[in-house]
Amino acid sequence: MKAYEYILKKVQDGKVHMTLIDPDKQDPAEAGRMAGLAVELGSDAIMIGGSTGVDQENLDGTVKEIKENVKVPTILFPSGAHSISRYADAIYFMSILNSKSVKNVIGEQRKASTVIKKLGIEPIPMGYLIIEPGMTVGKIGEASLIPRDDPGAAMEYALAGQYLGMKLIYLEAGSGAPAPVPQEMISRVKGEIEIPLVIGGGIRNPEDAGTVARAGADIVVTGTIVELDKTQSILGEIIESVKSAR
Ligand code: 1GP
């Protein structure tokens, strides 16, 4: 089954959790161990990527180790055309719709297109929107950040993304953000689009994970917590909270 087909099926069945692993934060063996634990706890897919420090050898090694430890899809979450590994199942072919730089909207994508075709990785078109505070990705992505109190702006971008043919919309508060994307914004966007909605950034406890899922996230992404919580006890509770949200 293709990764996007798998995601759609999972979303039809209930709330989905994905674990983001940054290859720059640990060695490949540790990344593989973390991914294995996350999937045992119920995470539905492993995303691999980070905003800085991408090294091809480390990225390839990390994806390979993860693939040896899990059966769920491995999906690249790239910071640009340079962060592609042939070993991944799929790649979020993402455009930062609210970037001030054309490079982040379509330039890196142009460079990556032929590489992806040659390697045979499944591209999943995704509209990526960076919400305040945006953290590192907000700066690197040169985002014109969507204000936290402007759900209408997020909704317009998201709907435009759907009309452009995106298969997923991702609202990103930034890795390590002090708080997740506001629930009013999530519900406003969810109320208008028909494609699955992904929410990430700043989700570090079961309460926030549940709030975000109940507000309308189809897919909840956590990254930092998997690095902080080596025994994954909080991650287990976060996944449980996402899965039980209605
Ligand atoms: C970042 O949305 C992801 O791109 C995950 O954020 O690291 O804060 O969980 P956290």
mmCIF file of C-alpha atoms and ligand atoms in Angstrom:
data_model
loop_
_atom_site.group_PDB
_atom_site.id
_atom_site.type_symbol
_atom_site.label_atom_id
_atom_site.label_comp_id
_atom_site.label_asym_id
_atom_site.label_seq_id
_atom_site.Cartn_x
_atom_site.Cartn_y
_atom_site.Cartn_z
ATOM 1 C CA MET A 1 0.000 0.000 0.000
ATOM 2 C CA LYS A 2 1.264 3.478 -0.835
ATOM 3 C CA ALA A 3 1.928 5.801 2.101
ATOM 4 C CA TYR A 4 -0.803 8.305 1.204
ATOM 5 C CA GLU A 5 -3.362 5.537 0.799
ATOM 6 C CA TYR A 6 -2.280 4.227 4.222
ATOM 7 C CA ILE A 7 -2.678 7.714 5.758
ATOM 8 C CA LEU A 8 -6.168 8.150 4.265
ATOM 9 C CA LYS A 9 -7.263 4.777 5.557
ATOM 10 C CA LYS A 10 -5.928 5.507 9.041
ATOM 11 C CA VAL A 11 -7.628 8.925 9.074
ATOM 12 C CA GLN A 12 -10.946 7.317 8.093
ATOM 13 C CA ASP A 13 -10.611 4.914 11.027
ATOM 14 C CA GLY A 14 -9.801 7.534 13.680
ATOM 15 C CA LYS A 15 -7.198 9.995 14.932
ATOM 16 C CA VAL A 16 -3.643 9.459 13.767
ATOM 17 C CA HIS A 17 -0.332 10.072 15.523
ATOM 18 C CA MET A 18 3.003 10.524 13.786
ATOM 19 C CA THR A 19 6.441 10.675 15.374
ATOM 20 C CA LEU A 20 9.008 13.092 13.985
ATOM 21 C CA ILE A 21 12.646 12.125 14.315
ATOM 22 C CA ASP A 22 15.372 14.684 13.637
ATOM 23 C CA PRO A 23 18.450 12.836 12.289
ATOM 24 C CA ASP A 24 20.717 15.565 13.664
ATOM 25 C CA LYS A 25 19.749 14.885 17.298
ATOM 26 C CA GLN A 26 21.085 11.334 17.797
ATOM 27 C CA ASP A 27 22.933 8.580 15.966
ATOM 28 C CA PRO A 28 21.069 6.265 13.554
ATOM 29 C CA ALA A 29 20.966 3.325 15.986
ATOM 30 C CA GLU A 30 19.291 5.476 18.650
ATOM 31 C CA ALA A 31 16.864 6.874 16.054
ATOM 32 C CA GLY A 32 15.926 3.314 15.120
ATOM 33 C CA ARG A 33 15.358 2.436 18.771
ATOM 34 C CA MET A 34 13.191 5.513 19.322
ATOM 35 C CA ALA A 35 11.100 4.790 16.226
ATOM 36 C CA GLY A 36 10.617 1.164 17.280
ATOM 37 C CA LEU A 37 9.375 2.225 20.714
ATOM 38 C CA ALA A 38 7.085 4.904 19.289
ATOM 39 C CA VAL A 39 5.424 2.399 16.955
ATOM 40 C CA GLU A 40 5.046 -0.135 19.768
ATOM 41 C CA LEU A 41 3.219 2.604 21.670
ATOM 42 C CA GLY A 42 0.819 3.087 18.749
ATOM 43 C CA SER A 43 2.381 5.781 16.555
ATOM 44 C CA ASP A 44 1.153 5.312 12.976
ATOM 45 C CA ALA A 45 4.104 6.572 10.910
ATOM 46 C CA ILE A 46 7.613 7.933 11.305
ATOM 47 C CA MET A 47 8.518 11.296 9.827
ATOM 48 C CA ILE A 48 12.203 12.050 9.370
ATOM 49 C CA GLY A 49 13.573 15.564 9.085
ATOM 50 C CA GLY A 50 14.973 18.647 10.763
ATOM 51 C CA SER A 51 15.514 22.292 9.923
ATOM 52 C CA THR A 52 19.293 22.308 10.315
ATOM 53 C CA GLY A 53 22.392 20.107 10.163
ATOM 54 C CA VAL A 54 21.261 17.714 7.437
ATOM 55 C CA ASP A 55 24.042 15.384 6.384
ATOM 56 C CA GLN A 56 23.344 12.829 3.634
ATOM 57 C CA GLU A 57 25.194 9.975 5.285
ATOM 58 C CA ASN A 58 23.486 10.521 8.614
ATOM 59 C CA LEU A 59 20.068 10.941 6.961
ATOM 60 C CA ASP A 60 20.465 7.726 4.923
ATOM 61 C CA GLY A 61 21.767 5.847 7.971
ATOM 62 C CA THR A 62 18.873 7.081 10.101
ATOM 63 C CA VAL A 63 16.205 6.113 7.561
ATOM 64 C CA LYS A 64 17.765 2.670 7.072
ATOM 65 C CA GLU A 65 17.902 2.009 10.836
ATOM 66 C CA ILE A 66 14.309 3.161 11.281
ATOM 67 C CA LYS A 67 13.145 0.920 8.442
ATOM 68 C CA GLU A 68 14.813 -2.037 10.135
ATOM 69 C CA ASN A 69 12.900 -1.318 13.325
ATOM 70 C CA VAL A 70 9.389 -0.483 12.098
ATOM 71 C CA LYS A 71 6.863 -1.639 9.512
ATOM 72 C CA VAL A 72 4.874 1.606 9.310
ATOM 73 C CA PRO A 73 5.642 4.121 6.523
ATOM 74 C CA THR A 74 8.786 6.251 6.764
ATOM 75 C CA ILE A 75 8.067 9.711 5.393
ATOM 76 C CA LEU A 76 10.668 12.400 4.780
ATOM 77 C CA PHE A 77 9.841 15.827 6.186
ATOM 78 C CA PRO A 78 12.412 17.818 4.220
ATOM 79 C CA SER A 79 13.877 21.229 4.900
ATOM 80 C CA GLY A 80 14.846 21.543 1.244
ATOM 81 C CA ALA A 81 15.937 19.722 -1.896
ATOM 82 C CA HIS A 82 19.141 18.614 -0.151
ATOM 83 C CA SER A 83 17.375 16.464 2.452
ATOM 84 C CA ILE A 84 16.188 13.491 0.427
ATOM 85 C CA SER A 85 17.038 9.868 1.176
ATOM 86 C CA ARG A 86 16.492 7.073 -1.319
ATOM 87 C CA TYR A 87 15.646 4.696 1.534
ATOM 88 C CA ALA A 88 12.422 6.422 2.626
ATOM 89 C CA ASP A 89 8.985 5.220 1.495
ATOM 90 C CA ALA A 90 7.578 8.677 0.833
ATOM 91 C CA ILE A 91 8.285 12.379 1.058
ATOM 92 C CA TYR A 92 6.018 15.246 2.011
ATOM 93 C CA PHE A 93 6.269 17.308 -1.153
ATOM 94 C CA MET A 94 5.602 20.459 0.746
ATOM 95 C CA SER A 95 5.287 24.095 -0.111
ATOM 96 C CA ILE A 96 5.455 26.772 2.598
ATOM 97 C CA LEU A 97 2.424 28.656 1.326
ATOM 98 C CA ASN A 98 3.063 31.628 3.640
ATOM 99 C CA SER A 99 6.772 32.009 2.877
ATOM 100 C CA LYS A 100 8.030 35.385 1.639
ATOM 101 C CA SER A 101 10.557 33.558 -0.500
ATOM 102 C CA VAL A 102 9.566 31.910 -3.782
ATOM 103 C CA LYS A 103 12.394 29.430 -3.121
ATOM 104 C CA ASN A 104 10.350 27.894 -0.284
ATOM 105 C CA VAL A 105 7.108 27.917 -2.234
ATOM 106 C CA ILE A 106 8.305 26.303 -5.473
ATOM 107 C CA GLY A 107 12.121 26.721 -5.935
ATOM 108 C CA GLU A 108 13.344 23.867 -3.736
ATOM 109 C CA GLN A 109 10.482 21.770 -5.081
ATOM 110 C CA ARG A 110 11.654 22.358 -8.647
ATOM 111 C CA LYS A 111 15.152 21.152 -7.680
ATOM 112 C CA ALA A 112 13.799 18.113 -5.823
ATOM 113 C CA SER A 113 11.360 17.000 -8.515
ATOM 114 C CA THR A 114 13.758 15.093 -10.771
ATOM 115 C CA VAL A 115 15.617 13.589 -7.810
ATOM 116 C CA ILE A 116 12.367 12.198 -6.418
ATOM 117 C CA LYS A 117 11.360 10.818 -9.807
ATOM 118 C CA LYS A 118 14.724 9.127 -10.258
ATOM 119 C CA LEU A 119 14.738 7.606 -6.774
ATOM 120 C CA GLY A 120 11.115 6.455 -7.040
ATOM 121 C CA ILE A 121 10.007 7.879 -3.670
ATOM 122 C CA GLU A 122 6.279 8.579 -3.317
ATOM 123 C CA PRO A 123 5.630 12.347 -3.189
ATOM 124 C CA ILE A 124 2.710 13.453 -0.995
ATOM 125 C CA PRO A 125 1.697 17.037 -1.874
ATOM 126 C CA MET A 126 1.331 19.079 1.295
ATOM 127 C CA GLY A 127 0.446 22.713 1.973
ATOM 128 C CA TYR A 128 2.597 23.799 4.938
ATOM 129 C CA LEU A 129 1.579 26.838 6.985
ATOM 130 C CA ILE A 130 3.754 28.312 9.703
ATOM 131 C CA ILE A 131 1.897 29.858 12.609
ATOM 132 C CA GLU A 132 3.343 32.149 15.294
ATOM 133 C CA PRO A 133 5.836 31.732 16.939
ATOM 134 C CA GLY A 134 7.224 29.537 14.126
ATOM 135 C CA MET A 135 10.534 28.932 15.923
ATOM 136 C CA THR A 136 13.498 27.847 13.734
ATOM 137 C CA VAL A 137 11.417 26.735 10.757
ATOM 138 C CA GLY A 138 9.674 30.114 10.736
ATOM 139 C CA LYS A 139 13.031 31.841 10.323
ATOM 140 C CA ILE A 140 14.604 29.375 7.896
ATOM 141 C CA GLY A 141 11.369 29.199 5.914
ATOM 142 C CA GLU A 142 11.257 33.017 5.779
ATOM 143 C CA ALA A 143 7.625 32.790 6.761
ATOM 144 C CA SER A 144 5.224 35.659 6.960
ATOM 145 C CA LEU A 145 3.956 34.055 10.175
ATOM 146 C CA ILE A 146 0.199 33.633 10.547
ATOM 147 C CA PRO A 147 -0.809 35.449 13.768
ATOM 148 C CA ARG A 148 -2.207 33.137 16.462
ATOM 149 C CA ASP A 149 -5.326 35.281 16.676
ATOM 150 C CA ASP A 150 -6.089 35.130 12.951
ATOM 151 C CA PRO A 151 -7.770 31.778 12.271
ATOM 152 C CA GLY A 152 -9.354 33.280 9.128
ATOM 153 C CA ALA A 153 -5.936 33.734 7.495
ATOM 154 C CA ALA A 154 -4.984 30.124 8.229
ATOM 155 C CA MET A 155 -8.306 28.950 6.814
ATOM 156 C CA GLU A 156 -7.877 30.945 3.581
ATOM 157 C CA TYR A 157 -4.364 29.596 3.014
ATOM 158 C CA ALA A 158 -5.525 26.051 3.778
ATOM 159 C CA LEU A 159 -8.465 26.236 1.391
ATOM 160 C CA ALA A 160 -6.229 27.737 -1.296
ATOM 161 C CA GLY A 161 -3.837 24.827 -0.721
ATOM 162 C CA GLN A 162 -6.660 22.341 -1.203
ATOM 163 C CA TYR A 163 -7.733 24.082 -4.412
ATOM 164 C CA LEU A 164 -4.123 23.933 -5.636
ATOM 165 C CA GLY A 165 -4.296 20.157 -5.263
ATOM 166 C CA MET A 166 -2.515 19.602 -1.945
ATOM 167 C CA LYS A 167 -3.394 16.266 -0.341
ATOM 168 C CA LEU A 168 -2.688 17.363 3.239
ATOM 169 C CA ILE A 169 -2.568 20.667 5.118
ATOM 170 C CA TYR A 170 -0.049 21.053 7.957
ATOM 171 C CA LEU A 171 -0.390 23.822 10.555
ATOM 172 C CA GLU A 172 3.012 24.212 12.203
ATOM 173 C CA ALA A 173 3.688 26.208 15.387
ATOM 174 C CA GLY A 174 7.395 25.317 15.143
ATOM 175 C CA SER A 175 9.362 22.576 16.849
ATOM 176 C CA GLY A 176 9.709 23.367 20.544
ATOM 177 C CA ALA A 177 7.033 26.103 20.436
ATOM 178 C CA PRO A 178 5.819 27.126 23.927
ATOM 179 C CA ALA A 179 2.223 26.268 22.948
ATOM 180 C CA PRO A 180 0.587 24.325 20.096
ATOM 181 C CA VAL A 181 -1.493 25.883 17.298
ATOM 182 C CA PRO A 182 -4.599 27.429 18.971
ATOM 183 C CA GLN A 183 -7.705 25.253 19.002
ATOM 184 C CA GLU A 184 -9.886 27.996 17.431
ATOM 185 C CA MET A 185 -7.568 28.047 14.429
ATOM 186 C CA ILE A 186 -7.594 24.257 14.105
ATOM 187 C CA SER A 187 -11.385 24.058 14.222
ATOM 188 C CA ARG A 188 -11.793 26.942 11.753
ATOM 189 C CA VAL A 189 -9.505 25.267 9.213
ATOM 190 C CA LYS A 190 -10.991 21.818 9.799
ATOM 191 C CA GLY A 191 -14.478 23.252 9.213
ATOM 192 C CA GLU A 192 -13.611 24.409 5.695
ATOM 193 C CA ILE A 193 -11.281 21.843 4.126
ATOM 194 C CA GLU A 194 -11.926 18.299 2.976
ATOM 195 C CA ILE A 195 -8.353 17.006 3.017
ATOM 196 C CA PRO A 196 -6.703 15.691 6.205
ATOM 197 C CA LEU A 197 -5.353 18.284 8.636
ATOM 198 C CA VAL A 198 -1.969 17.773 10.311
ATOM 199 C CA ILE A 199 -1.021 19.697 13.471
ATOM 200 C CA GLY A 200 2.454 19.922 14.992
ATOM 201 C CA GLY A 201 4.785 22.009 17.088
ATOM 202 C CA GLY A 202 4.802 22.437 20.875
ATOM 203 C CA ILE A 203 2.739 19.346 21.777
ATOM 204 C CA ARG A 204 4.493 17.829 24.788
ATOM 205 C CA ASN A 205 1.754 16.487 27.049
ATOM 206 C CA PRO A 206 -1.405 14.359 26.757
ATOM 207 C CA GLU A 207 -3.723 17.297 27.570
ATOM 208 C CA ASP A 208 -2.494 19.418 24.656
ATOM 209 C CA ALA A 209 -2.487 16.393 22.351
ATOM 210 C CA GLY A 210 -6.126 15.675 23.231
ATOM 211 C CA THR A 211 -7.149 19.321 22.824
ATOM 212 C CA VAL A 212 -5.559 19.545 19.386
ATOM 213 C CA ALA A 213 -7.152 16.272 18.254
ATOM 214 C CA ARG A 214 -10.610 17.236 19.548
ATOM 215 C CA ALA A 215 -10.330 20.657 17.886
ATOM 216 C CA GLY A 216 -10.081 18.888 14.526
ATOM 217 C CA ALA A 217 -6.564 17.603 13.868
ATOM 218 C CA ASP A 218 -6.715 14.384 11.868
ATOM 219 C CA ILE A 219 -3.016 13.795 12.395
ATOM 220 C CA VAL A 220 -1.048 14.938 15.451
ATOM 221 C CA VAL A 221 2.740 15.164 15.156
ATOM 222 C CA THR A 222 5.163 15.140 18.071
ATOM 223 C CA GLY A 223 8.922 15.459 17.762
ATOM 224 C CA THR A 224 10.716 16.991 20.740
ATOM 225 C CA ILE A 225 9.024 14.786 23.344
ATOM 226 C CA VAL A 226 10.488 11.634 21.828
ATOM 227 C CA GLU A 227 13.959 13.150 22.318
ATOM 228 C CA LEU A 228 13.327 14.341 25.888
ATOM 229 C CA ASP A 229 11.466 11.341 27.224
ATOM 230 C CA LYS A 230 13.855 8.432 26.775
ATOM 231 C CA THR A 231 11.520 5.874 28.340
ATOM 232 C CA GLN A 232 8.637 7.173 26.221
ATOM 233 C CA SER A 233 6.157 7.081 29.082
ATOM 234 C CA ILE A 234 4.757 10.505 28.151
ATOM 235 C CA LEU A 235 4.715 9.593 24.477
ATOM 236 C CA GLY A 236 2.516 6.596 25.287
ATOM 237 C CA GLU A 237 0.051 8.858 27.096
ATOM 238 C CA ILE A 238 0.107 11.396 24.254
ATOM 239 C CA ILE A 239 -0.697 8.711 21.692
ATOM 240 C CA GLU A 240 -3.458 7.329 23.920
ATOM 241 C CA SER A 241 -4.913 10.825 24.292
ATOM 242 C CA VAL A 242 -4.874 11.393 20.504
ATOM 243 C CA LYS A 243 -6.446 8.009 19.765
ATOM 244 C CA SER A 244 -9.241 8.422 22.310
ATOM 245 C CA ALA A 245 -10.187 11.961 21.155
ATOM 246 C CA ARG A 246 -13.601 12.349 19.507
HETATM 247 C C1 1GP B 1 7.998 20.235 14.129
HETATM 248 O O1 1GP B 1 5.674 19.951 14.273
HETATM 249 C C2 1GP B 1 6.883 19.331 14.511
HETATM 250 O O2 1GP B 1 8.110 20.369 12.783
HETATM 251 C C3 1GP B 1 7.053 18.793 15.892
HETATM 252 O O3 1GP B 1 7.214 19.797 16.878
HETATM 253 O O4 1GP B 1 9.215 19.107 18.181
HETATM 254 O O5 1GP B 1 7.543 20.666 19.179
HETATM 255 O O6 1GP B 1 6.993 18.256 18.854
HETATM 256 P P1 1GP B 1 7.754 19.423 18.356
#
